[in-house]
Coordinates of C-alpha atoms in Angstrom, one line a residue:
X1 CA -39.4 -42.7 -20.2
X2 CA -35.9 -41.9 -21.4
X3 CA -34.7 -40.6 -18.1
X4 CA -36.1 -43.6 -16.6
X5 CA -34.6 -46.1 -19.1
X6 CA -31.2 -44.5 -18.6
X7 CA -31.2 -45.6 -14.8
X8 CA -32.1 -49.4 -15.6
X9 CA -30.2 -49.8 -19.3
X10 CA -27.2 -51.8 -18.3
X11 CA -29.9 -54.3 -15.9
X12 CA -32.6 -54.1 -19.0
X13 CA -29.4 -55.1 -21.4
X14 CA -28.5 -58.3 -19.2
X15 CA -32.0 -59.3 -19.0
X16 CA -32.4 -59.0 -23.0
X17 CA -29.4 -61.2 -23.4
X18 CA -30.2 -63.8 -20.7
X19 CA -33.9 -64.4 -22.4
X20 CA -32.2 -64.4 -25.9
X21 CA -29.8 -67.7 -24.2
X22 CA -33.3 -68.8 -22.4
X23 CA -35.2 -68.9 -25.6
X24 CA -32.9 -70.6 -27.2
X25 CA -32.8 -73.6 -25.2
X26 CA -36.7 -74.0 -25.3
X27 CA -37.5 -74.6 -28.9
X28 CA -33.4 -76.1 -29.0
X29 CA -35.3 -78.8 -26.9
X30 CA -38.2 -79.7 -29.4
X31 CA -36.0 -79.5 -31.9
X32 CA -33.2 -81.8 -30.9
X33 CA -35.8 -84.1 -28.9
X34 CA -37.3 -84.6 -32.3
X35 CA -33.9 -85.6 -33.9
X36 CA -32.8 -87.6 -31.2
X37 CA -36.5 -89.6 -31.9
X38 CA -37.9 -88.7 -28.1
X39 CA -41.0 -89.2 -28.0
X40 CA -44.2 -86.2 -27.3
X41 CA -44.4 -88.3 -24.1
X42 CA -40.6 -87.8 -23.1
X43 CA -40.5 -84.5 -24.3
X44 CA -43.1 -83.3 -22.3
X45 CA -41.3 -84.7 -19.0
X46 CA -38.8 -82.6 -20.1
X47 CA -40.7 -79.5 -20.6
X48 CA -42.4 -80.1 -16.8
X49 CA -38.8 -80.8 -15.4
X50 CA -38.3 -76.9 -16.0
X51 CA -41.1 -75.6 -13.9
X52 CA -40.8 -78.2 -11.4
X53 CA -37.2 -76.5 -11.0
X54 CA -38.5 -73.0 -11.6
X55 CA -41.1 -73.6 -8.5
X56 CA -37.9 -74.7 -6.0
X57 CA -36.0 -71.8 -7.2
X58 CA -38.4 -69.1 -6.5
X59 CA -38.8 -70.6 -2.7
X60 CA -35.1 -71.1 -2.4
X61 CA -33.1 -68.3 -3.4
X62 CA -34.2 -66.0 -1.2
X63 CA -33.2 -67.9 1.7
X64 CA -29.6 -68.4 -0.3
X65 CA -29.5 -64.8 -1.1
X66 CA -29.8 -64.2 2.9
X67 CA -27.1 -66.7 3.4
X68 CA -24.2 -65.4 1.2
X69 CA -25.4 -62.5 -0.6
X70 CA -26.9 -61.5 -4.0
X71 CA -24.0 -61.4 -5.3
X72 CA -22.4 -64.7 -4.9
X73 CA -26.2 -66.2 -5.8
X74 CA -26.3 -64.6 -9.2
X75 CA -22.7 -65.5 -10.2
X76 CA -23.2 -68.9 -8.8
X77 CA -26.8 -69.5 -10.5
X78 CA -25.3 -68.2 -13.6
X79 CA -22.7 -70.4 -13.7
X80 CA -24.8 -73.8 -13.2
X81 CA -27.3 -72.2 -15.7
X82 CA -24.2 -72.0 -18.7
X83 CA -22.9 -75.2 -17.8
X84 CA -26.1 -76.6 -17.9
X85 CA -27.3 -75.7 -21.2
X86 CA -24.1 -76.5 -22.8
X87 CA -24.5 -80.1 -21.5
X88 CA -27.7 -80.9 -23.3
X89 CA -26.1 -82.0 -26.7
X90 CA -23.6 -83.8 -24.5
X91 CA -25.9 -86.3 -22.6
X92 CA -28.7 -86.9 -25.2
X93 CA -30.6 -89.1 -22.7
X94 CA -34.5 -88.6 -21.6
X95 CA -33.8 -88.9 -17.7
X96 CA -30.5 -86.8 -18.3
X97 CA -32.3 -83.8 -20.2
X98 CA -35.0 -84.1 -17.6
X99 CA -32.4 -83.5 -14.5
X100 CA -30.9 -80.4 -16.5
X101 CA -33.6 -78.4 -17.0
X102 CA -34.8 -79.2 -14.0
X103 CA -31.4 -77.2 -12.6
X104 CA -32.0 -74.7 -15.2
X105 CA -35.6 -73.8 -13.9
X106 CA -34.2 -74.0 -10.5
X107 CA -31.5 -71.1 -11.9
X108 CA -33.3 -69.0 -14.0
X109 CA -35.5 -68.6 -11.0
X110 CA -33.1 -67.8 -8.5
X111 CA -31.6 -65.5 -11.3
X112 CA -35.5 -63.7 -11.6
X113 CA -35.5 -63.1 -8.2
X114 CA -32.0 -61.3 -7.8
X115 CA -32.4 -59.1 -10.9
X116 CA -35.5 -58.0 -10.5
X117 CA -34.5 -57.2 -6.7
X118 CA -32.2 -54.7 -8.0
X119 CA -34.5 -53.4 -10.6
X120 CA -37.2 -53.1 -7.7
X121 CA -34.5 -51.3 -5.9
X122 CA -33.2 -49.0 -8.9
X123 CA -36.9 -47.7 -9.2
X124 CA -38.9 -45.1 -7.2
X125 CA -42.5 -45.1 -6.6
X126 CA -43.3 -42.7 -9.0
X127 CA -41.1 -44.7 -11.9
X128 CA -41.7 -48.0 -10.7
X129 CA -44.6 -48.5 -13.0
X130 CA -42.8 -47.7 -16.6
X131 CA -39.6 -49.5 -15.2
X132 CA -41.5 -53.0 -14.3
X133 CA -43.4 -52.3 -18.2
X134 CA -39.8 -51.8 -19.6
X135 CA -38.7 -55.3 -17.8
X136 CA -41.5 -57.1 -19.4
X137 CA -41.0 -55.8 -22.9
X138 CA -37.2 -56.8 -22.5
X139 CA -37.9 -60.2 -21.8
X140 CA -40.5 -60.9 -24.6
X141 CA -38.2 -58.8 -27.1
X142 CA -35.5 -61.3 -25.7
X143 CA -37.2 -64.5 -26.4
X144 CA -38.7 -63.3 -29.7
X145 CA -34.8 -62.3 -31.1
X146 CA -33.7 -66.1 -29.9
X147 CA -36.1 -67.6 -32.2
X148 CA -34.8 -65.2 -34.8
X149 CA -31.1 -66.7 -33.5
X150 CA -32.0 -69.8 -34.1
X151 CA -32.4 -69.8 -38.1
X152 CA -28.3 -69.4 -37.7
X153 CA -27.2 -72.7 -37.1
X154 CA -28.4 -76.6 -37.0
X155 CA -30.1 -77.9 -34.2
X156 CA -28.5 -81.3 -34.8
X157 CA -25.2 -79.8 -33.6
X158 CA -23.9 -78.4 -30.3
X159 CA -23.5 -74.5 -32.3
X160 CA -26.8 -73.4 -31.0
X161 CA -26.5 -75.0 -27.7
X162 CA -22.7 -73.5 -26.9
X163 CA -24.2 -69.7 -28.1
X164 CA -27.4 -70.0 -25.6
X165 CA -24.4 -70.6 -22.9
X166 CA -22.5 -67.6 -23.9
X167 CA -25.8 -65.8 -24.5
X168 CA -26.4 -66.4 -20.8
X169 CA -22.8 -66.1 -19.8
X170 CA -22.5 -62.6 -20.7
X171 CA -25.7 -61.5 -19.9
X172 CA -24.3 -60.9 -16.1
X173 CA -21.7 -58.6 -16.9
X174 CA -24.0 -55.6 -17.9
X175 CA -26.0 -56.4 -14.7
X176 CA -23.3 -57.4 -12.0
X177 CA -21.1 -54.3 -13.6
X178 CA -24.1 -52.0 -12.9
X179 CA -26.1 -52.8 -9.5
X180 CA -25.6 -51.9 -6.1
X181 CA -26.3 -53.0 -2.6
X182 CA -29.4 -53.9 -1.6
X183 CA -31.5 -55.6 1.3
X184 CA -32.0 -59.3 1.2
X185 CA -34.9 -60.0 -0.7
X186 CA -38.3 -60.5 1.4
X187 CA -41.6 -62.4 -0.6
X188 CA -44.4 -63.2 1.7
X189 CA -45.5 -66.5 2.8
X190 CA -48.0 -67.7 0.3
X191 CA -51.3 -68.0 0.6
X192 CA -52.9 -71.2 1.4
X193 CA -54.9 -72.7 -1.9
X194 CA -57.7 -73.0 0.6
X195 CA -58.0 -69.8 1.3
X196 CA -56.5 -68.2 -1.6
X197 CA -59.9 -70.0 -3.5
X198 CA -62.1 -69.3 -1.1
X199 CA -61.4 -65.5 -1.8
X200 CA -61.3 -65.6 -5.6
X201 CA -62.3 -68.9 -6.9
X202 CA -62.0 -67.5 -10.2
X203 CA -58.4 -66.1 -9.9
X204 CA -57.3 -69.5 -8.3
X205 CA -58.7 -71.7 -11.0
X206 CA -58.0 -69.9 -14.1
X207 CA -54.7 -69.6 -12.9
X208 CA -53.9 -72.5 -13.0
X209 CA -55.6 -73.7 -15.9
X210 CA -53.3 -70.9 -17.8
X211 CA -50.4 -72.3 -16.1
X212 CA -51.2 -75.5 -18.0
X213 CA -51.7 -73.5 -21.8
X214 CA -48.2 -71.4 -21.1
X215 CA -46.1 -74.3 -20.2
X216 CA -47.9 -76.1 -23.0
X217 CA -47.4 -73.0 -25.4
X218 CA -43.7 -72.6 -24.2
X219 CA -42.8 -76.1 -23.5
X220 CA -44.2 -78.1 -26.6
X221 CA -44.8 -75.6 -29.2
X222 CA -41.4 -76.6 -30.9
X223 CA -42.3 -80.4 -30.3
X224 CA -45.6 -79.5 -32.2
X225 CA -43.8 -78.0 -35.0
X226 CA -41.3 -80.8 -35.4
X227 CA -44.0 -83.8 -35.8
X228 CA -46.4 -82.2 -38.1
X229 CA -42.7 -81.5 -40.3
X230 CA -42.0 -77.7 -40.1
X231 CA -38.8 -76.6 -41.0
X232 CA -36.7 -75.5 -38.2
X233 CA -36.9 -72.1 -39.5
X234 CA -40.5 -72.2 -39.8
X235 CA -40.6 -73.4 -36.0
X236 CA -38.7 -70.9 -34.7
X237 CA -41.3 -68.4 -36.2
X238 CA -43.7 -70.2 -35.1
X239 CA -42.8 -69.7 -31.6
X240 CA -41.9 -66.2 -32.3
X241 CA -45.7 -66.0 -32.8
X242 CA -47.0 -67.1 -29.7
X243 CA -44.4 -64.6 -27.8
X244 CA -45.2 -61.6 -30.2
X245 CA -49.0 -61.7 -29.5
X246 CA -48.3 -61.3 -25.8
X247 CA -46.1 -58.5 -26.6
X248 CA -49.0 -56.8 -28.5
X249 CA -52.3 -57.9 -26.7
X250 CA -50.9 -56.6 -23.2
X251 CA -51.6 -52.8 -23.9
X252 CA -54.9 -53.2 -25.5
X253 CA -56.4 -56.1 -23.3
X254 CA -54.8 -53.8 -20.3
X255 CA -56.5 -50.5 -21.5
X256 CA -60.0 -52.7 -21.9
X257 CA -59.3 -54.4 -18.2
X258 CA -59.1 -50.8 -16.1
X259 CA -63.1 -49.9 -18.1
X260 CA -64.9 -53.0 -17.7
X261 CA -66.0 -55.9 -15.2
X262 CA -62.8 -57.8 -15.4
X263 CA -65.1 -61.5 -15.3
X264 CA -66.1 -60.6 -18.6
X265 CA -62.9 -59.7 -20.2
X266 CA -61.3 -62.9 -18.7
X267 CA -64.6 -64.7 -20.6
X268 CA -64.3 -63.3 -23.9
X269 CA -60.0 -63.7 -23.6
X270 CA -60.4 -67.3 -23.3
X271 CA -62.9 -67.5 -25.8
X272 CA -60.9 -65.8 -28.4
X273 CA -57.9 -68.3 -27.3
X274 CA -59.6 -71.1 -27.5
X275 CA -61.6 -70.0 -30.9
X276 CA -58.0 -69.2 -32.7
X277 CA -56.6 -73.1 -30.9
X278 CA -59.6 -74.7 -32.6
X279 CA -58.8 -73.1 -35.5
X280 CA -55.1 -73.8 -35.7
X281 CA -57.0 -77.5 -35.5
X282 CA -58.8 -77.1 -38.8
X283 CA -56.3 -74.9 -40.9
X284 CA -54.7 -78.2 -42.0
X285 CA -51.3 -77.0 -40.9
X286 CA -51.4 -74.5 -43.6
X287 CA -48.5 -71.7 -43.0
X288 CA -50.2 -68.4 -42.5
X289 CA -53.1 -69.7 -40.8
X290 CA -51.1 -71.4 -38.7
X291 CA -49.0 -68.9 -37.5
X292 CA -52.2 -66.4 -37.2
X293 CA -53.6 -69.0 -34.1
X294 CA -50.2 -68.9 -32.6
X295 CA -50.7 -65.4 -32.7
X296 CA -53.9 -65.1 -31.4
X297 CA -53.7 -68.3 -28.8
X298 CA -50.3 -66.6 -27.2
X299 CA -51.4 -63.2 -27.6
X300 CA -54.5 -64.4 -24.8
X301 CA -52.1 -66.4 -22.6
X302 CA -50.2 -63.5 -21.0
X303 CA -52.4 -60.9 -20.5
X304 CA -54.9 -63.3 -18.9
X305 CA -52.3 -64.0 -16.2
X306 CA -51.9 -60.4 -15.3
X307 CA -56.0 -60.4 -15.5
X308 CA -56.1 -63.1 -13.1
X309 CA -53.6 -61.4 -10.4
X310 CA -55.9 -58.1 -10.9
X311 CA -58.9 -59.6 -10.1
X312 CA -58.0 -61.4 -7.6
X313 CA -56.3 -58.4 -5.6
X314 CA -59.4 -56.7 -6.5
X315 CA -61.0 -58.9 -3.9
X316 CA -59.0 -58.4 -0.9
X317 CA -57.6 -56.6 1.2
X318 CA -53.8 -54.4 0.7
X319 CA -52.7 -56.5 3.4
X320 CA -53.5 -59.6 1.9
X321 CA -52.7 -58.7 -1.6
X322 CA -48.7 -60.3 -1.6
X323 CA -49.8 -63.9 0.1
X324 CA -52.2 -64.5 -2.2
X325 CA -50.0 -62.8 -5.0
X326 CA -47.3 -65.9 -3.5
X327 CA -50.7 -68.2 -3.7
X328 CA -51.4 -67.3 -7.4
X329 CA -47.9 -67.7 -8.6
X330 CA -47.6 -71.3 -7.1
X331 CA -51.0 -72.3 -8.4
X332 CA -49.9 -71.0 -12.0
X333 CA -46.4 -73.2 -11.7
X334 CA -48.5 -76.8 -10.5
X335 CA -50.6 -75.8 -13.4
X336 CA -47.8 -75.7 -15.4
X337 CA -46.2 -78.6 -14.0
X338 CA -49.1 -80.7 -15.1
X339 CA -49.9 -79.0 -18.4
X340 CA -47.1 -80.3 -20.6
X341 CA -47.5 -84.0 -19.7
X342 CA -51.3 -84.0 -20.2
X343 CA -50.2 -82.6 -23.5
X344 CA -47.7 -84.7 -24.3
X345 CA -49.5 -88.1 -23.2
X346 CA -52.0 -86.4 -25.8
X347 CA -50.1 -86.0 -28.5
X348 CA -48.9 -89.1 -28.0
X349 CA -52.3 -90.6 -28.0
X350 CA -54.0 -89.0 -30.6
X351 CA -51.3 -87.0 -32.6
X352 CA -49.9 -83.6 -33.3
X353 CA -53.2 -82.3 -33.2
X354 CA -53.9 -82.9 -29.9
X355 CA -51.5 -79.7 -29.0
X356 CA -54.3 -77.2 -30.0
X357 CA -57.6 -79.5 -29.0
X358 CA -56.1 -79.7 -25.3
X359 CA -54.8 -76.0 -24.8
X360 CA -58.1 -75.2 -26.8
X361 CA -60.5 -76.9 -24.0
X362 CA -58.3 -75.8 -21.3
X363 CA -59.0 -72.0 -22.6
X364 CA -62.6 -73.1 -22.7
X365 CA -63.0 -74.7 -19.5
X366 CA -61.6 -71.1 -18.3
X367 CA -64.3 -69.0 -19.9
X368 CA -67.1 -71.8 -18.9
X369 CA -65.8 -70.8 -15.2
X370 CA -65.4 -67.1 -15.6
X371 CA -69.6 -67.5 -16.7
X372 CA -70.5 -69.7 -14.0
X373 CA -68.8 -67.6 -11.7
X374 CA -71.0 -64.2 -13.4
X375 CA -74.0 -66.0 -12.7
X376 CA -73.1 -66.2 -9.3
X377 CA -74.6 -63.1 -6.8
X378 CA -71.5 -62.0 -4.5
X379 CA -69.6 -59.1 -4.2
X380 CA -69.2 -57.2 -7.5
X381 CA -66.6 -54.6 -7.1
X382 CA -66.9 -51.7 -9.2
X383 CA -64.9 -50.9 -11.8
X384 CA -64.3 -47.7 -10.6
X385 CA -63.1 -49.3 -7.3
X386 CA -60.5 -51.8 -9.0
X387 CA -56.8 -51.4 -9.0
X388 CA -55.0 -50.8 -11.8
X389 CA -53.8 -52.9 -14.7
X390 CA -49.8 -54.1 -14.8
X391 CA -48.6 -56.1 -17.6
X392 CA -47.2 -58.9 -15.5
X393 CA -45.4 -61.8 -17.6
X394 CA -45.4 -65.3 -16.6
X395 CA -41.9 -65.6 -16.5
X396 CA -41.6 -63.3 -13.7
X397 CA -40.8 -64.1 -10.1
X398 CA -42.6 -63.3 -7.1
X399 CA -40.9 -60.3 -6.4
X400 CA -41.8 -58.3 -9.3
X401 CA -45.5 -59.8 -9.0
X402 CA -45.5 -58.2 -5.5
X403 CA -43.9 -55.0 -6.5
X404 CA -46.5 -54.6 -9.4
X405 CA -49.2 -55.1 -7.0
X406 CA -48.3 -52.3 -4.9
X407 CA -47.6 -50.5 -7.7
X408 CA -51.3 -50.9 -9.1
X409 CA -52.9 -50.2 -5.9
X410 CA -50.9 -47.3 -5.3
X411 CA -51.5 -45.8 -8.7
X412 CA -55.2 -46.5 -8.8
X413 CA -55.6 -44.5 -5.4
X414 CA -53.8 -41.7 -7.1
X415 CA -56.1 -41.7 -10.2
X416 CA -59.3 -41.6 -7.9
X417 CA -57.5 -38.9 -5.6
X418 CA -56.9 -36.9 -8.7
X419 CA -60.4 -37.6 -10.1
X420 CA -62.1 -36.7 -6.7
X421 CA -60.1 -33.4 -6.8
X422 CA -61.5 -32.5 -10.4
X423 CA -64.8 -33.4 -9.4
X424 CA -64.5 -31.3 -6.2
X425 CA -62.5 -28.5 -8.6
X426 CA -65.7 -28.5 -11.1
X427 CA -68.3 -28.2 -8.0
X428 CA -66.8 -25.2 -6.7
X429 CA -65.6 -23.4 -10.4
X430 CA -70.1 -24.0 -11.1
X431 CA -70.8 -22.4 -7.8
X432 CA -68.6 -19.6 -8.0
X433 CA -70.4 -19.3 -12.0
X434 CA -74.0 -19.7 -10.1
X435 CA -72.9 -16.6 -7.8

C-alpha cells in the first residue's frame, strides 16, 4: 500500500486540502444562514443550488476539458471555486448565495472529474483498487478535519470564509505540480431512467431516495444544529459525525455486501438508518445521543450508495455497466436536488424536528422497497456470481464510479478464477492421494 501511496501522494495531498476548503463552506452555510436569520426554507434553496450545479458540472467539463485541456479546466474551475466562496460573506443575500453555490457545485464537479482522471491515469489495474480506496478515505478525512477547522474562528465573520478560499486555492499546487498528460476524459452516455429502472428497479429507486438523505445530511445538518441552539463548536462535531460513520461503516457493510444477498443488506442498512433518525427524534436533543444518530444515520448513507451501484451492475451486462453507472449517478443528484427543499419546507413547517422524521421515512420508504422487491420472483443472482464491493463516495464523479466498476468486475473474475483453480488444485492433489 505504501508503494502505491507514494505514486498518488502529492494528487491524495490536493484532494485532502480541497475537501478541508469544501467542508468548510457547507456547515459555514448553516451557520451564517442562521445568523443572517434565513429561513430552513431559504437555506435549503441554497443547499439544492449546489447539486443543481454539481449535476451541470459533471456533464460539462468533459466537453471543456476536450476543448482546452485539463489543464486550463482545473486552474480555471479553481479559480471561480476560491472567488466564489470568498464572496459569500460579501453578498449576504438568499438569491445571491443561491447563484454561488450553484457555481461552486458546477466547479467542484468539473474539479472531480479532472483529478480523478489523473488519479485513474496514475493507477494500474492491479493498484487501481487500493488507489480509488485511498481517494475515498482522503476526502472523508478532508471534510471531517474542516469541521475540526471550523472551532478556529467565528462564523459571523469573513475569517472562516477567506481560509476555505485558500484551503481550496492551494490545494491545486500539489496536484497541478505533480500530474501528467493524459487523454481527454471519456464518461458514457447515461442510461435512460426508463431503462436504467426497468433493469434494477431497486438500484434506481433507492438511489434516489439516498440522494435526497445525503444532500439532506450534508446540506442541512448545520441548519439543524443552528435552530435547535447548538454551539457552533458542537455543530461542527455534529457534522463530523455523520462523515465519520461513513468512513467506518464502508469496510464492514463492504465485507458483509461480497457474503450475502445484497437486497437484504440494503434492507436492514436502511432500517438501522432510519431506526438511529427516529431516535435522534426522541433523544430530546440531548448531546451524546445526538451525536450517536448522526453517527449511525451517516454511517448508512454512504455505504448504501456504493450498495446500490453493486447491485445494480450485478444485474447487467459489462457492457452496460458504465451507462447505467451515468444513469445511477444522475438519479442520485435529482434526488438530491429535491431532498433539501422537502426538508427545508419541513422544517419550516413543523420544526427542527422535521430534519430526522423526513430523512427517517425516506430511509424507511427504502427498506419498504428493498422487501417488496424480495418478495418479488425474478432473477436472483448468486452471491457467488456478484461483483465485488468498492467503497464509492457520493461525492465522487462519474469517472471514478466507472473506473470502480471495472475495477469490481475485474477483480471479482480474478477471485473466482483463483477459486476455480484451488478447487481444480484440490481435485487433482485427492486423486493423486486416492492412487
Amino acid at each position: 500500500m505504501i508503494q502505491v501511496l507514494s505514486t498518488v501522494w502529492a494528487l491524495l495531498l490536493g484532494i485532502v486540502l480541497l475537501m478541508l476548503g469544501n467542508g468548510m463552506h457547507f456547515t459555514l452555510i448553516g451557520l451564517r444562514g442562521g445568523i443572517e436569520g434565513f429561513s430552513a426554507a431559504s437555506l435549503a434553496v441554497i443547499a439544492s443550488g449546489y447539486y443543481i450545479g454539481f449535476l451541470s458540472g459533471a456533464r460539462f467539463t468533459p466537453r471543456l476539458i476536450r476543448r482546452v485541456g485539463h489543464v486550463r479546466v482545473f486552474a480555471a474551475l479553481g479559480s471561480f471555486m476560491s472567488a466564489g466562496l470568498i464572496s459569500f460573506p460579501l453578498l449576504t443575500d438568499i438569491w445571491a448565495w443561491a447563484i454561488i453555490r450553484m457555481l461552486v457545485g458546477f466547479c467542484m464537479a468539473g474539479i472531480y472529474v479532472v483529478a480523478e482522471s489523473w488519479l485513474n491515469d496514475a493507477a494500474t489495474n492491479e493498484t487501481r483498487g487500493k488507489v480509488l480506496s485511498a481517494y475515498m478515505i482522503a476526502q472523508t478525512l478532508g471534510i471531517i478535519g474542516a469541521q475540526g477547522l471550523l472551532t478556529l474562528g467565528d462564523a459571523a465573520t469573513s475569517v472562516l470564509f477567506i481560509c476555505a478560499s485558500i484551503l481550496v486555492s492551494i490545494s491545486f499546487a500539489p496536484i497541478l505540480l505533480s500530474v501528467a498528460l493524459v487523454p481527454a476524459v471519456e464518461v458514457s452516455k447515461p442510461m435512460p431512467l426508463k431503462r436504467l429502472f426497468k433493469g434494477s428497479p431497486l438500484g434506481t429507486v433507492g438511489i434516489f431516495l439516498l440522494g435526497g438523505i445525503y444532500a439532506a445530511q450534508s446540506g442541512m445538518g448545520a441548519v439543524f444544529g443552528s435552530q435547535i441552539g447548538l454551539t457552533p463548536n458542537t455543530i461542527a462535531l455534529f457534522v463530523a459525525m455523520l462523515f465519520a460513520g461513513a468512513l467506518f461503516m464502508q469496510y464492514p457493510i463492504g465485507w458483509i455486501s461480497d457474503r450475502m444477498d445484497r437486497r437484504q443488506l440494503i434492507f436492514g442498512a436502511s432500517c438501522i438508518g432510519g431506526t438511529s433518525c427516529f431516535f435522534g427524534l426522541f433523544t430530546g436533543n440531548e448531546l451524546w445521543p445526538l451525536m450517536a444518530a448522526a453517527f449511525i444515520s451517516g454511517g448508512m448513507t454512504a455505504p448504501l450508495y456504493a450498495l446500490f451501484l453493486a447491485y445494480t451492475n450485478d444485474s447487467l451486462e459489462a457492457d452496460e455497466m458504465p451507462a447505467a453507472s451515468g444513469g445511477l449517478v444522475f438519479t442520485f443528484g435529482l434526488g438530491a436536488i429535491i431532498g433539501p427543499l422537502l426538508i427545508g419546507w419541513a422544517m419550516q413547517v413543523l420544526g427542527p424536528s422535521a430534519f430526522w422524521l423526513v430523512i427517517g421515512v425516506t430511509f424507511s420508504g427504502i427498506a419498504v422497497y428493498a422487501l417488496r422487491c424480495m418478495t418479488q420472483q425474478g432473477d436472483i443472482v448468486p452471491v457467488e456470481e456478484t461483483d465485488s464491493y468498492l467503497g464509492v463516495l457520493p461525492t465522487a464523479s462519474l469517472v471514478t464510479v466507472e473506473a470502480a466498476t471495472e475495477w469490481a468486475v475485474e477483480h471479482a473474475e480474478a477471485e473466482r478464477e483463483a477459486e476455480s483453480e484451488q478447487d481444480e488444485q484440490a481435485s487433482r492433489d485427492a486423486s493423486e492421494e486416492l492412487k
